[in-house]
């Protein structure tokens, strides 16, 4: 029970401090409970960006007969890779799902690592920073590399407390946005506009009309 109470308190904290407006921080983490629409926003964001300019992946459910049977990782501009299966067996598990860690490392993370060296990829996307993905030994370090990279990063992250997730949410170069019924429909357009501005500012200095590259945040923002 103490762990459940701690998880509830952590979720309430991020629900209070999450900001729906855009700041000048180049790392944006979207969070919310399962089913809140995080992956939908990532897909719509990618549709709004110029083709071939983003690198990363997003996850989707696999359903058979109306029941969820697993998850796949969709590489941006590439194939879909099985991430987890309810019917699978193996060493790595989250709940009833067997996680395909080796395939995720080789077929999803390796291309993302290579994309960090490709200057034509101006935007980085990760969906999601969750328990399954964090089973991969190199994933946490790759997330940190994306956070440190000068290019804008938009990622989704679990709302529940987790040592790594909580640490990156608290970084001073990160803005956390909690998804709500009020902001989720407009977020893809706002995110696309903002990270395109940030990418331009990275090459040419702060964008016009935005002193220092910063924009005020409508509501409370997360500060370390």
N, CA, C and O of each residue as an XYZ file, in Angstrom:
896
protein
N       0.801     -1.218      0.000
C       0.000      0.000      0.000
C       0.836      1.272      0.000
O       0.475      2.218     -0.699
N       1.948      1.346      0.756
C       2.769      2.569      0.685
C       3.234      2.877     -0.725
O       3.267      4.046     -1.107
N       3.610      1.835     -1.545
C       4.057      2.064     -2.913
C       2.928      2.622     -3.769
O       3.145      3.519     -4.584
N       1.706      2.085     -3.581
C       0.565      2.576     -4.341
C       0.274      4.034     -4.001
O      -0.024      4.843     -4.880
N       0.366      4.360     -2.696
C       0.133      5.746     -2.276
C       1.200      6.668     -2.861
O       0.892      7.776     -3.301
N       2.459      6.211     -2.867
C       3.538      7.030     -3.433
C       3.313      7.261     -4.918
O       3.546      8.357     -5.426
N       2.855      6.209     -5.621
C       2.584      6.350     -7.046
C       1.474      7.353     -7.306
O       1.563      8.155     -8.236
N       0.420      7.312     -6.482
C      -0.679      8.264     -6.647
C      -0.202      9.686     -6.405
O      -0.555     10.600     -7.149
N       0.609      9.874     -5.356
C       1.091     11.214     -5.033
C       1.985     11.760     -6.148
O       1.918     12.945     -6.476
N       2.827     10.889     -6.734
C       3.696     11.332     -7.831
C       2.867     11.730     -9.042
O       3.147     12.742     -9.685
N       1.845     10.935     -9.357
C       0.981     11.268    -10.491
C       0.287     12.599    -10.274
O       0.204     13.408    -11.197
N      -0.215     12.842     -9.065
C      -0.892     14.099     -8.772
C       0.071     15.270     -8.885
O      -0.321     16.353     -9.319
N       1.341     15.062     -8.495
C       2.340     16.130     -8.611
C       2.495     16.565    -10.057
O       2.459     17.760    -10.350
N       2.670     15.602    -10.976
C       2.872     15.968    -12.380
C       1.610     16.517    -12.997
O       1.681     17.343    -13.908
N       0.439     16.077    -12.523
C      -0.805     16.640    -13.029
C      -0.951     18.105    -12.624
O      -1.580     18.892    -13.331
N      -0.361     18.467    -11.476
C      -0.436     19.859    -11.018
C       0.572     20.745    -11.738
O       0.261     21.890    -12.068
N       1.780     20.231    -11.986
C       2.822     21.105    -12.527
C       2.959     21.012    -14.041
O       3.622     21.857    -14.643
N       2.352     20.011    -14.676
C       2.448     19.906    -16.133
C       1.876     21.138    -16.803
O       0.870     21.686    -16.351
N       2.504     21.571    -17.867
C       2.136     22.821    -18.521
C       1.668     22.535    -19.937
O       2.287     21.744    -20.649
N       0.583     23.167    -20.351
C       0.054     22.935    -21.695
C       0.598     23.929    -22.711
O       0.386     23.741    -23.909
N       1.288     24.978    -22.281
C       1.852     25.953    -23.202
C       3.269     25.579    -23.575
O       3.862     24.682    -22.977
N       3.816     26.275    -24.572
C       5.156     25.989    -25.046
C       6.176     26.893    -24.363
O       5.944     28.094    -24.222
N       7.280     26.336    -23.946
C       8.389     27.110    -23.403
C       9.524     27.082    -24.419
O       9.377     26.520    -25.504
N      10.657     27.687    -24.067
C      11.798     27.691    -24.969
C      12.686     26.484    -24.823
O      13.716     26.403    -25.492
N      12.327     25.535    -23.967
C      13.157     24.351    -23.749
C      13.032     23.409    -24.937
O      11.937     23.181    -25.452
N      14.157     22.870    -25.361
C      14.144     22.069    -26.598
C      13.744     20.620    -26.360
O      13.495     19.891    -27.321
N      13.678     20.186    -25.111
C      13.238     18.830    -24.783
C      11.830     18.885    -24.190
O      11.610     19.520    -23.158
N      10.881     18.220    -24.843
C       9.484     18.238    -24.411
C       9.057     16.802    -24.113
O       9.135     15.927    -24.975
N       8.606     16.575    -22.884
C       8.129     15.253    -22.473
C       6.623     15.314    -22.268
O       6.124     16.117    -21.479
N       5.912     14.462    -22.982
C       4.466     14.347    -22.843
C       4.163     13.207    -21.880
O       4.732     12.123    -22.009
N       3.288     13.433    -20.931
C       2.957     12.371    -19.994
C       1.463     12.361    -19.725
O       0.756     13.324    -20.022
N       1.006     11.284    -19.170
C      -0.410     11.097    -18.872
C      -0.666      9.625    -18.629
O       0.192      8.793    -18.926
N      -1.826      9.286    -18.097
C      -2.128      7.880    -17.831
C      -2.284      7.096    -19.133
O      -2.470      7.697    -20.191
N      -2.212      5.767    -19.073
C      -2.446      4.957    -20.280
C      -3.786      5.306    -20.909
O      -4.790      5.468    -20.216
N      -3.786      5.420    -22.240
C      -5.018      5.736    -22.946
C      -5.314      7.221    -23.051
O      -6.377      7.606    -23.538
N      -4.384      8.066    -22.599
C      -4.629      9.512    -22.636
C      -4.362     10.126    -24.004
O      -4.698     11.289    -24.231
N      -3.762      9.361    -24.925
C      -3.570      9.862    -26.282
C      -2.150     10.260    -26.623
O      -1.932     11.001    -27.581
N      -1.175      9.782    -25.857
C       0.225     10.183    -26.095
C       0.700      9.761    -27.486
O       1.273     10.569    -28.218
N       0.466      8.510    -27.847
C       0.934      8.027    -29.152
C       0.195      8.708    -30.300
O       0.796      8.991    -31.337
N      -1.084      8.971    -30.131
C      -1.847      9.673    -31.167
C      -1.255     11.043    -31.438
O      -1.159     11.463    -32.592
N      -0.859     11.741    -30.391
C      -0.252     13.060    -30.559
C       1.072     12.937    -31.298
O       1.369     13.754    -32.170
N       1.871     11.929    -30.963
C       3.153     11.731    -31.662
C       2.921     11.463    -33.144
O       3.621     12.024    -33.988
N       1.952     10.616    -33.474
C       1.663     10.330    -34.887
C       1.225     11.596    -35.618
O       1.674     11.855    -36.735
N       0.367     12.369    -35.007
C      -0.110     13.601    -35.648
C       1.014     14.628    -35.760
O       1.077     15.380    -36.733
N       1.894     14.659    -34.773
C       3.053     15.551    -34.849
C       3.923     15.187    -36.045
O       4.334     16.061    -36.808
N       4.202     13.908    -36.207
C       5.040     13.465    -37.317
C       4.406     13.820    -38.666
O       5.119     14.154    -39.612
N       3.085     13.751    -38.761
C       2.397     14.117    -40.004
C       2.562     15.604    -40.306
O       2.528     16.017    -41.465
N       2.743     16.412    -39.243
C       2.842     17.863    -39.422
C       4.264     18.324    -39.735
O       4.464     19.469    -40.138
N       5.247     17.451    -39.556
C       6.638     17.818    -39.804
C       7.008     17.546    -41.263
O       6.409     16.675    -41.894
N       7.978     18.269    -41.803
C       8.409     17.988    -43.176
C       8.877     16.536    -43.310
O       9.572     16.035    -42.427
N       8.513     15.861    -44.386
C       8.897     14.449    -44.562
C      10.408     14.256    -44.495
O      11.177     15.061    -45.021
N      10.815     13.177    -43.841
C      12.219     12.801    -43.789
C      13.073     13.596    -42.826
O      14.297     13.471    -42.841
N      12.440     14.428    -41.970
C      13.234     15.266    -41.067
C      13.258     14.762    -39.629
O      13.979     15.312    -38.797
N      12.481     13.726    -39.324
C      12.411     13.209    -37.948
C      13.043     11.832    -37.867
O      13.037     11.070    -38.834
N      13.588     11.525    -36.696
C      14.133     10.195    -36.415
C      13.595      9.731    -35.080
O      13.410     10.532    -34.164
N      13.344      8.437    -34.970
C      12.867      7.894    -33.707
C      11.882      6.767    -33.936
O      11.923      6.083    -34.959
N      11.005      6.584    -32.978
C      10.015      5.509    -33.068
C       8.825      5.834    -32.169
O       8.919      6.657    -31.258
N       7.697      5.164    -32.450
C       6.552      5.222    -31.546
C       5.970      3.826    -31.410
O       6.155      2.980    -32.285
N       5.275      3.590    -30.327
C       4.738      2.262    -30.051
C       3.233      2.245    -30.271
O       2.542      3.243    -30.069
N       2.747      1.085    -30.691
C       1.318      0.907    -30.903
C       0.879     -0.446    -30.357
O       1.658     -1.398    -30.308
N      -0.374     -0.507    -29.952
C      -0.934     -1.763    -29.481
C      -1.199     -2.699    -30.656
O      -1.463     -2.257    -31.774
N      -1.123     -3.996    -30.382
C      -1.577     -5.014    -31.327
C      -2.818     -5.651    -30.717
O      -2.792     -6.111    -29.575
N      -3.897     -5.673    -31.480
C      -5.154     -6.236    -30.976
C      -5.650     -7.340    -31.893
O      -5.580     -7.239    -33.118
N      -6.147     -8.380    -31.278
C      -6.731     -9.501    -32.016
C      -8.042     -9.865    -31.344
O      -8.082    -10.140    -30.144
N      -9.116     -9.866    -32.126
C     -10.420    -10.185    -31.558
C     -10.845     -9.222    -30.473
O     -11.547     -9.604    -29.536
N     -10.419     -7.961    -30.595
C     -10.793     -6.955    -29.611
C      -9.951     -6.958    -28.355
O     -10.186     -6.153    -27.453
N      -8.962     -7.858    -28.275
C      -8.116     -7.939    -27.085
C      -6.687     -7.535    -27.422
O      -6.175     -7.862    -28.492
N      -6.055     -6.828    -26.505
C      -4.667     -6.441    -26.710
C      -3.765     -7.646    -26.525
O      -3.799     -8.311    -25.489
N      -2.957     -7.920    -27.541
C      -2.089     -9.097    -27.497
C      -0.605     -8.743    -27.510
O       0.245     -9.627    -27.402
N      -0.292     -7.466    -27.642
C       1.110     -7.084    -27.643
C       1.308     -5.648    -28.068
O       0.366     -4.858    -28.135
N       2.575     -5.326    -28.358
C       2.940     -3.977    -28.785
C       3.981     -4.072    -29.891
O       4.791     -4.998    -29.924
N       3.946     -3.101    -30.794
C       4.987     -2.990    -31.817
C       5.628     -1.616    -31.721
O       5.000     -0.655    -31.277
N       6.887     -1.533    -32.143
C       7.587     -0.258    -32.257
C       7.661      0.097    -33.734
O       8.236     -0.642    -34.533
N       7.076      1.231    -34.087
C       7.101      1.705    -35.471
C       8.251      2.686    -35.633
O       8.232      3.771    -35.050
N       9.259      2.309    -36.426
C      10.379      3.206    -36.689
C       9.912      4.290    -37.660
O       9.262      3.986    -38.661
N      10.237      5.548    -37.371
C       9.842      6.646    -38.254
C      10.471      6.429    -39.627
O      11.694      6.385    -39.762
N       9.623      6.294    -40.637
C      10.104      6.064    -41.986
C      10.644      4.671    -42.230
O      11.318      4.438    -43.233
N      10.358      3.732    -41.325
C      10.896      2.381    -41.445
C       9.892      1.313    -41.063
O       8.688      1.568    -41.063
N      10.368      0.122    -40.737
C       9.480     -1.007    -40.458
C       8.899     -0.977    -39.048
O       9.299     -0.177    -38.201
N       7.949     -1.869    -38.828
C       7.365     -2.110    -37.502
C       8.055     -3.322    -36.902
O       8.216     -4.346    -37.565
N       8.458     -3.202    -35.653
C       9.168     -4.269    -34.959
C       8.355     -4.703    -33.743
O       7.877     -3.866    -32.978
N       8.200     -6.010    -33.569
C       7.471     -6.503    -32.399
C       8.253     -6.154    -31.132
O       9.425     -6.505    -30.996
N       7.590     -5.463    -30.215
C       8.209     -5.080    -28.944
C       7.852     -6.052    -27.832
O       8.704     -6.399    -27.014
N       6.594     -6.497    -27.793
C       6.162     -7.379    -26.700
C       4.974     -8.213    -27.152
O       4.160     -7.776    -27.965
N       4.891     -9.430    -26.605
C       3.800    -10.338    -26.929
C       3.219    -10.911    -25.643
O       3.949    -11.265    -24.717
N       1.886    -10.994    -25.603
C       1.240    -11.628    -24.453
C       1.479    -13.130    -24.468
O       1.505    -13.767    -23.415
N       1.655    -13.698    -25.660
C       1.824    -15.147    -25.792
C       3.292    -15.567    -25.724
O       3.598    -16.758    -25.790
N       4.194    -14.606    -25.594
C       5.617    -14.932    -25.635
C       6.163    -15.430    -24.307
O       5.503    -15.362    -23.270
N       7.364    -15.921    -24.373
C       8.063    -16.364    -23.173
C       9.481    -15.823    -23.240
O      10.018    -15.575    -24.320
N      10.061    -15.651    -22.103
C      11.423    -15.135    -22.088
C      11.780    -14.523    -20.756
O      10.974    -14.472    -19.826
N      12.999    -14.064    -20.692
C      13.547    -13.531    -19.447
C      12.951    -12.183    -19.073
O      12.770    -11.892    -17.890
N      12.642    -11.355    -20.070
C      12.209     -9.987    -19.804
C      10.688     -9.895    -19.892
O      10.104    -10.203    -20.930
N      10.056     -9.475    -18.814
C       8.600     -9.403    -18.783
C       8.144     -8.130    -18.080
O       8.770     -7.658    -17.131
N       7.039     -7.592    -18.574
C       6.322     -6.516    -17.897
C       4.869     -6.959    -17.828
O       4.179     -7.011    -18.846
N       4.408     -7.276    -16.625
C       3.069     -7.821    -16.490
C       2.962     -9.145    -17.222
O       3.780    -10.039    -17.007
N       1.973     -9.281    -18.075
C       1.775    -10.539    -18.816
C       2.501    -10.554    -20.155
O       2.369    -11.508    -20.922
N       3.265     -9.503    -20.440
C       3.923     -9.391    -21.741
C       5.400     -9.774    -21.678
O       6.133     -9.347    -20.785
N       5.819    -10.592    -22.648
C       7.232    -10.901    -22.825
C       7.814     -9.860    -23.772
O       7.313     -9.670    -24.880
N       8.880     -9.182    -23.329
C       9.451     -8.077    -24.095
C      10.620     -8.580    -24.934
O      11.515     -9.260    -24.433
N      10.596     -8.234    -26.218
C      11.641     -8.658    -27.162
C      12.817     -7.674    -27.092
O      13.006     -6.848    -27.986
N      13.592     -7.777    -26.025
C      14.640     -6.796    -25.756
C      15.717     -6.810    -26.835
O      16.132     -5.750    -27.304
N      16.173     -7.993    -27.234
C      17.255     -8.083    -28.220
C      16.838     -7.452    -29.553
O      17.615     -6.718    -30.164
N      15.618     -7.736    -29.998
C      15.135     -7.159    -31.255
C      14.994     -5.648    -31.134
O      15.310     -4.920    -32.075
N      14.527     -5.173    -29.996
C      14.374     -3.734    -29.778
C      15.735     -3.031    -29.823
O      15.875     -1.963    -30.418
N      16.728     -3.647    -29.189
C      18.085     -3.073    -29.194
C      18.632     -2.989    -30.619
O      19.137     -1.945    -31.033
N      18.533     -4.076    -31.360
C      19.184     -4.163    -32.663
C      18.417     -3.432    -33.762
O      19.017     -2.756    -34.597
N      17.086     -3.569    -33.762
C      16.300     -3.104    -34.893
C      15.658     -1.738    -34.685
O      15.220     -1.111    -35.650
N      15.594     -1.263    -33.434
C      14.984      0.039    -33.154
C      16.017      1.030    -32.625
O      16.122      2.147    -33.133
N      16.771      0.633    -31.621
C      17.705      1.563    -31.004
C      18.944      1.809    -31.855
O      19.460      2.927    -31.891
N      19.426      0.773    -32.540
C      20.618      0.961    -33.373
C      20.368      1.981    -34.486
O      21.217      2.845    -34.703
N      19.217      1.916    -35.214
C      18.952      2.951    -36.221
C      18.814      4.353    -35.620
O      19.232      5.332    -36.238
N      18.231      4.456    -34.420
C      18.107      5.771    -33.792
C      19.478      6.316    -33.421
O      19.747      7.509    -33.563
N      20.331      5.433    -32.947
C      21.700      5.854    -32.595
C      22.428      6.357    -33.849
O      23.156      7.348    -33.798
N      22.224      5.667    -34.962
C      22.847      6.094    -36.218
C      22.270      7.419    -36.697
O      22.984      8.243    -37.270
N      20.971      7.623    -36.459
C      20.317      8.852    -36.911
C      20.850     10.075    -36.188
O      20.772     11.185    -36.714
N      21.391      9.889    -34.991
C      21.967     11.026    -34.273
C      23.161     11.619    -35.023
O      23.557     12.757    -34.770
N      23.727     10.844    -35.942
C      24.855     11.338    -36.737
C      24.409     11.913    -38.074
O      25.242     12.360    -38.862
N      23.115     11.907    -38.339
C      22.564     12.356    -39.625
C      21.986     13.753    -39.452
O      20.941     13.914    -38.823
N      22.644     14.754    -39.995
C      22.215     16.143    -39.807
C      20.900     16.466    -40.514
O      20.272     17.482    -40.215
N      20.477     15.609    -41.451
C      19.211     15.870    -42.133
C      18.014     15.552    -41.243
O      16.900     16.003    -41.508
N      18.244     14.785    -40.201
C      17.179     14.488    -39.233
C      17.181     15.594    -38.191
O      18.008     15.588    -37.279
N      16.264     16.542    -38.319
C      16.271     17.750    -37.505
C      15.482     17.610    -36.219
O      15.578     18.460    -35.334
N      14.692     16.530    -36.107
C      13.824     16.353    -34.944
C      13.928     14.917    -34.431
O      14.054     13.978    -35.217
N      13.876     14.756    -33.113
C      13.966     13.436    -32.490
C      12.652     13.136    -31.767
O      12.094     13.996    -31.085
N      12.166     11.898    -31.928
C      10.888     11.489    -31.347
C      11.058     10.127    -30.682
O      11.602      9.201    -31.284
N      10.595     10.008    -29.451
C      10.626      8.728    -28.736
C       9.272      8.508    -28.065
O       8.817      9.347    -27.287
N       8.633      7.385    -28.364
C       7.372      7.005    -27.738
C       7.411      5.498    -27.465
O       7.193      4.722    -28.395
N       7.668      5.064    -26.277
C       7.719      5.942    -25.152
C       8.903      5.602    -24.250
O       9.597      4.610    -24.474
N       9.125      6.414    -23.249
C      10.096      6.094    -22.197
C       9.296      5.407    -21.103
O       8.761      6.046    -20.197
N       9.230      4.076    -21.217
C       8.383      3.289    -20.329
C       9.112      2.066    -19.808
O      10.290      1.857    -20.096
N       8.406      1.274    -19.048
C       9.019      0.115    -18.392
C       9.548     -0.893    -19.404
O      10.628     -1.450    -19.210
N       8.804     -1.138    -20.485
C       9.252     -2.125    -21.475
C      10.535     -1.668    -22.143
O      11.499     -2.428    -22.238
N      10.545     -0.425    -22.606
C      11.701      0.091    -23.319
C      12.933      0.161    -22.419
O      14.050     -0.084    -22.875
N      12.733      0.493    -21.146
C      13.853      0.634    -20.220
C      14.487     -0.702    -19.836
O      15.528     -0.727    -19.179
N      13.867     -1.814    -20.242
C      14.511     -3.115    -20.041
C      15.727     -3.276    -20.951
O      16.629     -4.057    -20.647
N      15.756     -2.548    -22.055
C      16.899     -2.616    -22.968
C      18.092     -1.916    -22.318
O      17.973     -0.755    -21.926
N      19.220     -2.579    -22.196
C      20.359     -2.014    -21.464
C      20.835     -0.653    -21.961
O      21.274      0.175    -21.162
N      20.753     -0.408    -23.268
C      21.293      0.842    -23.802
C      20.264      1.963    -23.915
O      20.608      3.085    -24.287
N      19.000      1.666    -23.598
C      17.949      2.644    -23.876
C      18.097      3.907    -23.034
O      17.979      5.010    -23.567
N      18.350      3.776    -21.744
C      18.456      4.961    -20.881
C      19.574      5.881    -21.360
O      19.397      7.099    -21.407
N      20.718      5.310    -21.715
C      21.826      6.136    -22.196
C      21.503      6.797    -23.529
O      21.940      7.918    -23.790
N      20.741      6.110    -24.373
C      20.357      6.702    -25.652
C      19.384      7.861    -25.429
O      19.471      8.881    -26.111
N      18.466      7.711    -24.485
C      17.565      8.812    -24.141
C      18.368     10.020    -23.664
O      18.089     11.152    -24.060
N      19.361      9.780    -22.815
C      20.201     10.880    -22.332
C      20.953     11.551    -23.479
O      21.110     12.771    -23.498
N      21.419     10.739    -24.440
C      22.110     11.308    -25.602
C      21.168     12.193    -26.413
O      21.580     13.236    -26.919
N      19.913     11.784    -26.539
C      18.936     12.595    -27.265
C      18.628     13.889    -26.512
O      18.452     14.940    -27.126
N      18.564     13.810    -25.188
C      18.328     15.009    -24.385
C      19.478     16.002    -24.517
O      19.262     17.214    -24.524
N      20.700     15.482    -24.621
C      21.878     16.341    -24.723
C      22.113     16.837    -26.146
O      22.817     17.828    -26.343
N      21.538     16.169    -27.134
C      21.706     16.566    -28.527
C      21.084     17.949    -28.749
O      20.066     18.260    -28.131
N      21.661     18.777    -29.602
C      21.101     20.120    -29.815
C      19.746     20.139    -30.516
O      19.057     21.159    -30.481
N      19.350     19.047    -31.145
C      18.079     19.037    -31.861
C      16.895     18.894    -30.909
O      17.036     18.299    -29.841
N      15.728     19.431    -31.278
C      14.537     19.274    -30.440
C      14.151     17.807    -30.293
O      14.208     17.032    -31.248
N      13.759     17.448    -29.083
C      13.268     16.098    -28.782
C      11.855     16.207    -28.233
O      11.594     16.984    -27.315
N      10.944     15.426    -28.801
C       9.614     15.241    -28.221
C       9.488     13.769    -27.875
O       9.630     12.907    -28.742
N       9.222     13.481    -26.618
C       9.120     12.091    -26.167
C       7.925     11.950    -25.243
O       7.498     12.915    -24.610
N       7.393     10.747    -25.171
C       6.376     10.453    -24.175
C       7.040      9.683    -23.046
O       8.004      8.949    -23.266
N       6.522      9.853    -21.838
C       7.126      9.228    -20.667
C       6.021      8.794    -19.710
O       4.984      9.450    -19.603
N       6.248      7.713    -19.038
C       5.263      7.197    -18.092
C       4.943      8.229    -17.017
O       5.825      8.957    -16.562
N       3.678      8.286    -16.618
C       3.261      9.181    -15.540
C       3.620      8.604    -14.176
O       3.948      9.351    -13.255
N       3.560      7.277    -14.040
C       3.847      6.622    -12.763
C       5.292      6.859    -12.345
O       6.154      7.054    -13.202
N       5.573      6.846    -11.046
C       6.947      7.088    -10.584
C       7.907      6.002    -11.032
O       7.585      4.815    -11.005
N       9.089      6.429    -11.442
C      10.160      5.526    -11.849
C      11.455      6.314    -11.715
O      11.500      7.473    -12.128
N      12.512      5.729    -11.153
C      13.735      6.511    -10.897
C      14.272      7.250    -12.118
O      14.601      8.433    -12.026
N      14.367      6.567    -13.268
C      14.914      7.222    -14.448
C      13.939      8.252    -15.004
O      14.336      9.370    -15.334
N      12.668      7.883    -15.108
C      11.671      8.810    -15.648
C      11.573     10.061    -14.787
O      11.484     11.171    -15.311
N      11.588      9.888    -13.479
C      11.494     11.048    -12.588
C      12.724     11.945    -12.721
O      12.620     13.168    -12.630
N      13.880     11.333    -12.935
C      15.116     12.114    -13.053
C      15.099     12.986    -14.312
O      15.491     14.152    -14.261
N      14.652     12.435    -15.428
C      14.671     13.245    -16.646
C      13.543     14.286    -16.633
O      13.697     15.361    -17.214
N      12.426     13.988    -15.987
C      11.360     14.991    -15.867
C      11.850     16.229    -15.119
O      11.393     17.342    -15.376
N      12.776     16.023    -14.198
C      13.249     17.120    -13.349
C      14.420     17.895    -13.950
O      14.897     18.852    -13.342
N      14.891     17.497    -15.139
C      16.016     18.202    -15.750
C      15.628     19.650    -16.071
O      14.488     19.919    -16.449
N      16.581     20.583    -15.919
C      16.268     21.987    -16.210
C      16.049     22.282    -17.685
O      15.494     23.326    -18.027
N      16.477     21.376    -18.570
C      16.298     21.600    -20.008
C      15.077     20.864    -20.553
O      14.947     20.682    -21.763
N      14.186     20.443    -19.660
C      13.003     19.664    -20.051
C      11.733     20.405    -19.645
O      11.635     20.947    -18.545
N      10.764     20.416    -20.559
C       9.409     20.847    -20.231
C       8.518     19.613    -20.207
O       8.519     18.822    -21.150
N       7.761     19.450    -19.133
C       6.811     18.345    -19.013
C       5.410     18.880    -19.305
O       4.979     19.882    -18.733
N       4.716     18.196    -20.200
C       3.333     18.557    -20.526
C       2.441     17.365    -20.205
O       2.629     16.277    -20.749
N       1.473     17.572    -19.323
C       0.508     16.528    -18.992
C      -0.682     16.645    -19.935
O      -1.264     17.721    -20.070
N      -1.042     15.554    -20.583
C      -2.148     15.565    -21.533
C      -3.482     15.655    -20.800
O      -3.715     14.961    -19.810
N      -4.344     16.517    -21.303
C      -5.688     16.681    -20.761
C      -6.670     16.757    -21.920
O      -6.273     16.866    -23.080
N      -7.943     16.700    -21.597
C      -8.969     16.840    -22.628
C      -8.916     18.221    -23.268
O      -9.342     18.394    -24.410
N      -8.401     19.192    -22.548
C      -8.348     20.564    -23.048
C      -7.183     20.819    -24.003
O      -7.274     21.685    -24.873
N      -6.081     20.067    -23.845
C      -4.905     20.408    -24.653
C      -4.550     19.391    -25.731
O      -3.794     19.721    -26.645
N      -5.062     18.177    -25.660
C      -4.528     17.143    -26.545
C      -4.868     17.355    -28.017
O      -4.110     16.923    -28.885
N      -5.988     18.011    -28.318
C      -6.334     18.225    -29.729
C      -5.448     19.278    -30.380
O      -5.136     19.174    -31.566
N      -5.041     20.280    -29.625
C      -4.238     21.350    -30.222
C      -2.740     21.107    -30.119
O      -1.960     21.779    -30.794
N      -2.323     20.152    -29.280
C      -0.897     19.955    -29.042
C      -0.094     19.583    -30.283
O       0.997     20.127    -30.457
N      -0.560     18.692    -31.157
C       0.284     18.347    -32.317
C       0.682     19.567    -33.139
O       1.841     19.701    -33.533
N      -0.278     20.462    -33.401
C       0.030     21.662    -34.183
C       0.973     22.582    -33.417
O       1.924     23.113    -33.990
N       0.713     22.773    -32.120
C       1.564     23.638    -31.309
C       2.980     23.080    -31.198
O       3.958     23.823    -31.281
N       3.076     21.777    -31.011
C       4.391     21.149    -30.900
C       5.171     21.281    -32.204
O       6.354     21.621    -32.193
N       4.508     21.014    -33.326
C       5.191     21.109    -34.619
C       5.708     22.521    -34.842
O       6.858     22.707    -35.240
N       4.871     23.511    -34.590
C       5.288     24.910    -34.770
C       6.475     25.240    -33.883
O       7.433     25.876    -34.322
N       6.404     24.802    -32.623
C       7.455     25.162    -31.680
C       8.786     24.499    -32.015
O       9.822     25.165    -31.981
N       8.789     23.210    -32.336
C      10.082     22.566    -32.563
C      10.680     22.979    -33.904
O      11.900     22.954    -34.068
N       9.834     23.361    -34.871
C      10.372     23.909    -36.114
C      11.054     25.243    -35.828
O      12.111     25.535    -36.387
N      10.448     26.057    -34.953
C      11.076     27.309    -34.540
C      12.397     27.041    -33.816
O      13.401     27.711    -34.059
N      12.378     26.054    -32.927
C      13.589     25.731    -32.170
C      14.701     25.243    -33.091
O      15.863     25.607    -32.913
N      14.348     24.425    -34.070
C      15.362     23.929    -35.004
C      15.953     25.078    -35.800
O      17.154     25.096    -36.067
N      15.114     26.043    -36.182
C      15.611     27.211    -36.893
C      16.480     28.078    -36.016
O      17.490     28.613    -36.472
N      16.094     28.225    -34.748
C      16.875     29.035    -33.816
C      18.226     28.407    -33.564
O      19.215     29.105    -33.341
N      18.268     27.066    -33.600
C      19.543     26.386    -33.380
C      20.555     26.702    -34.455
O      21.761     26.689    -34.208
N      20.054     26.993    -35.679
C      20.956     27.325    -36.781
C      21.209     28.824    -36.901
O      22.298     29.261    -37.273
N      20.157     29.613    -36.570
C      20.223     31.040    -36.882
C      20.113     31.949    -35.671
O      20.023     33.168    -35.821
N      20.121     31.371    -34.460
C      19.936     32.193    -33.277
C      18.469     32.188    -32.889
O      17.676     31.512    -33.543
N      18.066     32.928    -31.832
C      16.686     32.942    -31.358
C      15.722     33.398    -32.436
O      16.042     34.270    -33.243
N      14.530     32.798    -32.442
C      13.540     33.139    -33.458
C      12.999     34.539    -33.232
O      12.988     35.047    -32.111
N      12.553     35.150    -34.316
C      12.049     36.508    -34.234
C      10.841     36.569    -33.318
O       9.990     35.679    -33.330
N      10.775     37.648    -32.509
C       9.637     37.829    -31.618
C       9.705     36.975    -30.388
O       8.742     36.930    -29.623
N      10.817     36.289    -30.165
C      10.955     35.419    -28.993
C      12.302     35.672    -28.359
O      13.247     34.933    -28.633
N      12.432     36.705    -27.507
C      13.721     37.073    -26.938
C      14.396     35.893    -26.266
O      13.807     35.201    -25.435
N      15.646     35.683    -26.649
C      16.399     34.590    -26.045
C      15.908     33.229    -26.444
O      16.336     32.224    -25.877
N      14.983     33.173    -27.444
C      14.441     31.881    -27.855
C      13.389     31.358    -26.912
O      12.909     30.241    -27.106
N      12.995     32.131    -25.871
C      12.032     31.672    -24.880
C      10.637     32.172    -25.219
O      10.476     33.264    -25.764
N       9.622     31.364    -24.891
C       8.253     31.794    -24.982
C       7.615     31.595    -23.627
O       7.921     30.617    -22.946
N       6.721     32.508    -23.208
C       6.087     32.328    -21.920
C       5.194     31.097    -21.935
O       4.637     30.731    -22.970
N       5.067     30.479    -20.800
C       4.270     29.257    -20.669
C       2.928     29.608    -20.047
O       2.873     30.258    -19.004
N       1.838     29.175    -20.692
C       0.515     29.457    -20.153
C       0.210     28.463    -19.050
O      -0.258     27.355    -19.311
N       0.477     28.863    -17.823
C       0.268     27.967    -16.703
C       1.581     27.707    -16.007
O       2.535     28.464    -16.187
N       1.654     26.665    -15.223
C       2.848     26.367    -14.465
C       3.777     25.476    -15.269
O       3.318     24.526    -15.904
N       5.052     25.754    -15.257
C       6.023     24.908    -15.940
C       6.855     24.179    -14.914
O       6.878     24.537    -13.736
N       7.544     23.144    -15.380
C       8.360     22.343    -14.497
C       9.767     22.908    -14.473
O      10.403     23.006    -15.523
N      10.255     23.269    -13.342
C      11.609     23.759    -13.178
C      12.321     22.890    -12.172
O      11.711     22.394    -11.224
N      13.637     22.701    -12.380
C      14.404     21.906    -11.436
C      14.578     22.700    -10.148
O      15.201     22.217     -9.204
